[in-house]
Short mmCIF file of C-alpha atoms in Angstrom, two decimals:
data_model
loop_
_atom_site.label_atom_id
_atom_site.label_comp_id
_atom_site.label_asym_id
_atom_site.label_seq_id
_atom_site.Cartn_x
_atom_site.Cartn_y
_atom_site.Cartn_z
CA UNK X 1 -96.39 -29.07 37.53
CA UNK X 2 -99.05 -27.26 36.92
CA UNK X 3 -99.97 -23.56 36.68
CA UNK X 4 -103.61 -21.94 37.62
CA UNK X 5 -104.82 -18.45 37.26
CA UNK X 6 -107.68 -16.19 36.35
CA UNK X 7 -107.95 -12.89 34.80
CA UNK X 8 -110.90 -10.31 35.15
CA UNK X 9 -111.59 -7.35 33.02
CA UNK X 10 -114.23 -4.29 33.06
CA UNK X 11 -114.68 -1.61 30.70
CA UNK X 12 -116.71 1.36 30.15
CA UNK X 13 -117.21 3.44 27.11
CA UNK X 14 -118.90 6.84 26.26
CA UNK X 15 -118.68 9.04 23.30
CA UNK X 16 -115.53 10.69 24.52
CA UNK X 17 -114.50 8.97 27.73
CA UNK X 18 -113.70 5.23 28.10
CA UNK X 19 -112.49 3.47 30.91
CA UNK X 20 -111.20 -0.17 32.02
CA UNK X 21 -109.23 -2.30 34.12
CA UNK X 22 -107.83 -5.67 33.91
CA UNK X 23 -106.93 -7.93 36.98
CA UNK X 24 -104.76 -11.13 36.64
CA UNK X 25 -103.89 -13.74 39.30
CA UNK X 26 -101.83 -17.05 38.74
CA UNK X 27 -100.13 -19.79 40.91
CA UNK X 28 -97.91 -22.54 40.42
CA UNK X 29 -95.63 -24.64 42.69
CA UNK X 30 -92.16 -24.04 43.61
CA UNK X 31 -90.54 -26.73 45.89
CA UNK X 32 -93.55 -27.87 47.54
CA UNK X 33 -94.85 -24.02 47.80
CA UNK X 34 -97.02 -21.89 45.81
CA UNK X 35 -95.71 -18.61 44.14
CA UNK X 36 -98.31 -16.26 43.53
CA UNK X 37 -98.22 -13.13 40.96
CA UNK X 38 -100.86 -10.42 40.52
CA UNK X 39 -101.10 -8.05 37.81
CA UNK X 40 -103.25 -4.96 37.74
CA UNK X 41 -103.76 -2.84 34.66
CA UNK X 42 -106.05 0.20 34.73
CA UNK X 43 -106.39 2.73 31.65
CA UNK X 44 -108.56 5.57 30.74
CA UNK X 45 -108.86 7.83 27.69
CA UNK X 46 -110.59 11.42 27.01
CA UNK X 47 -110.70 12.29 23.77
CA UNK X 48 -107.22 12.21 22.60
CA UNK X 49 -105.33 11.66 25.85
CA UNK X 50 -105.09 8.23 27.20
CA UNK X 51 -103.31 7.02 30.48
CA UNK X 52 -102.36 3.37 31.04
CA UNK X 53 -100.59 1.89 33.82
CA UNK X 54 -99.51 -1.79 35.26
CA UNK X 55 -98.68 -2.83 38.72
CA UNK X 56 -97.19 -6.49 39.11
CA UNK X 57 -96.38 -7.91 42.31
CA UNK X 58 -94.81 -11.63 42.87
CA UNK X 59 -95.37 -13.37 46.15
CA UNK X 60 -92.30 -15.87 46.44
CA UNK X 61 -92.49 -19.38 47.59
CA UNK X 62 -88.38 -19.14 48.42
CA UNK X 63 -86.62 -16.11 49.32
CA UNK X 64 -83.26 -18.07 49.05
CA UNK X 65 -84.11 -18.72 45.25
CA UNK X 66 -83.97 -16.54 42.03
CA UNK X 67 -86.92 -14.37 40.89
CA UNK X 68 -86.22 -15.81 37.81
CA UNK X 69 -86.86 -19.15 38.93
CA UNK X 70 -89.90 -18.95 40.47
CA UNK X 71 -91.54 -16.34 38.31
CA UNK X 72 -89.89 -16.91 34.71
CA UNK X 73 -89.61 -13.07 35.01
CA UNK X 74 -86.92 -10.72 35.98
CA UNK X 75 -88.95 -8.78 38.52
CA UNK X 76 -90.56 -9.43 41.90
CA UNK X 77 -92.51 -6.17 41.67
CA UNK X 78 -92.69 -3.79 38.62
CA UNK X 79 -94.94 -0.34 37.80
CA UNK X 80 -95.33 1.08 34.92
CA UNK X 81 -97.25 4.52 33.68
CA UNK X 82 -97.65 6.03 30.09
CA UNK X 83 -99.47 9.18 29.45
CA UNK X 84 -100.01 9.67 25.71
CA UNK X 85 -101.47 11.59 22.99
CA UNK X 86 -103.58 10.41 19.83
CA UNK X 87 -101.93 12.95 17.23
CA UNK X 88 -103.80 11.14 14.32
CA UNK X 89 -106.30 7.80 13.96
CA UNK X 90 -103.42 5.98 12.97
CA UNK X 91 -100.41 7.63 15.09
CA UNK X 92 -100.01 8.10 19.09
CA UNK X 93 -97.36 9.16 21.03
CA UNK X 94 -96.47 8.51 24.38
CA UNK X 95 -93.72 9.06 27.37
CA UNK X 96 -93.35 5.85 29.84
CA UNK X 97 -92.07 5.59 33.28
CA UNK X 98 -91.14 2.07 34.44
CA UNK X 99 -89.73 0.90 37.87
CA UNK X 100 -88.62 -2.45 38.11
CA UNK X 101 -87.20 -4.42 41.40
CA UNK X 102 -85.84 -7.57 40.53
CA UNK X 103 -85.84 -8.87 44.55
CA UNK X 104 -87.39 -7.12 47.44
CA UNK X 105 -84.79 -8.90 49.54
CA UNK X 106 -81.56 -7.04 47.86
CA UNK X 107 -81.37 -3.44 48.39
CA UNK X 108 -79.82 -1.49 45.14
CA UNK X 109 -80.99 -3.84 42.31
CA UNK X 110 -83.73 -1.87 40.98
CA UNK X 111 -83.76 0.29 37.96
CA UNK X 112 -85.93 3.06 36.47
CA UNK X 113 -86.83 3.27 32.83
CA UNK X 114 -87.98 6.42 30.77
CA UNK X 115 -88.62 7.15 27.31
CA UNK X 116 -90.95 7.88 24.20
CA UNK X 117 -93.23 5.17 22.77
CA UNK X 118 -94.74 5.67 19.19
CA UNK X 119 -97.99 3.77 18.02
CA UNK X 120 -98.79 3.31 14.53
CA UNK X 121 -102.57 1.91 13.65
CA UNK X 122 -101.74 0.69 10.01
CA UNK X 123 -105.28 -0.95 9.79
CA UNK X 124 -108.02 -2.05 12.33
CA UNK X 125 -107.08 -4.38 15.00
CA UNK X 126 -103.37 -3.86 14.22
CA UNK X 127 -100.53 -1.81 16.00
CA UNK X 128 -96.78 -1.56 15.36
CA UNK X 129 -95.30 0.05 18.68
CA UNK X 130 -91.38 1.73 18.65
CA UNK X 131 -89.88 2.72 21.88
CA UNK X 132 -86.50 4.15 23.11
CA UNK X 133 -85.36 5.00 26.53
CA UNK X 134 -82.76 5.40 29.27
CA UNK X 135 -82.47 2.58 31.99
CA UNK X 136 -81.32 4.29 35.19
CA UNK X 137 -79.76 1.45 37.31
CA UNK X 138 -79.29 1.61 41.26
CA UNK X 139 -76.01 -0.51 40.69
CA UNK X 140 -73.90 -0.93 37.49
CA UNK X 141 -73.93 1.43 34.41
CA UNK X 142 -77.04 3.18 33.06
CA UNK X 143 -77.66 2.33 29.56
CA UNK X 144 -79.88 3.12 26.33
CA UNK X 145 -82.52 0.42 24.85
CA UNK X 146 -84.93 0.62 22.01
CA UNK X 147 -87.47 -2.04 20.16
CA UNK X 148 -90.29 -2.71 18.52
CA UNK X 149 -93.23 -5.00 18.52
CA UNK X 150 -96.58 -5.57 16.81
CA UNK X 151 -99.79 -6.76 17.52
CA UNK X 152 -102.77 -8.05 15.29
CA UNK X 153 -106.16 -9.48 16.34
CA UNK X 154 -107.98 -11.79 13.87
#
């Protein structure tokens, strides 16, 4: 098998206003047909206010096979938006909304996520993210989730 893809980025920055967009496309074969995935991520910041968003869409090769088998992801489509505020040069706080749809073919399998995110910037090119939130499920029990991640660039 093979995987093929591309990513395009554009960014513009002034003293107080910054914006950018990243677009990604990928494809790979599944049972002789192509699976295509698209991701678009716009963002902008003005002084201490930031807004980030993501939209992901998969075009599946086989409607009868699971999304995970075809895309290695739980979602056929996903939308995310998060406004945030820079409270200090080393700390930001945001509030995220996410919509997850594992399959467009199945009604009622989607979920919504709402919750705060806390961003720490201990050094240049490093960040630690803490998040928590509530998952509102169309089917099954609603549930709380939380986590943390880190990112360092060298």
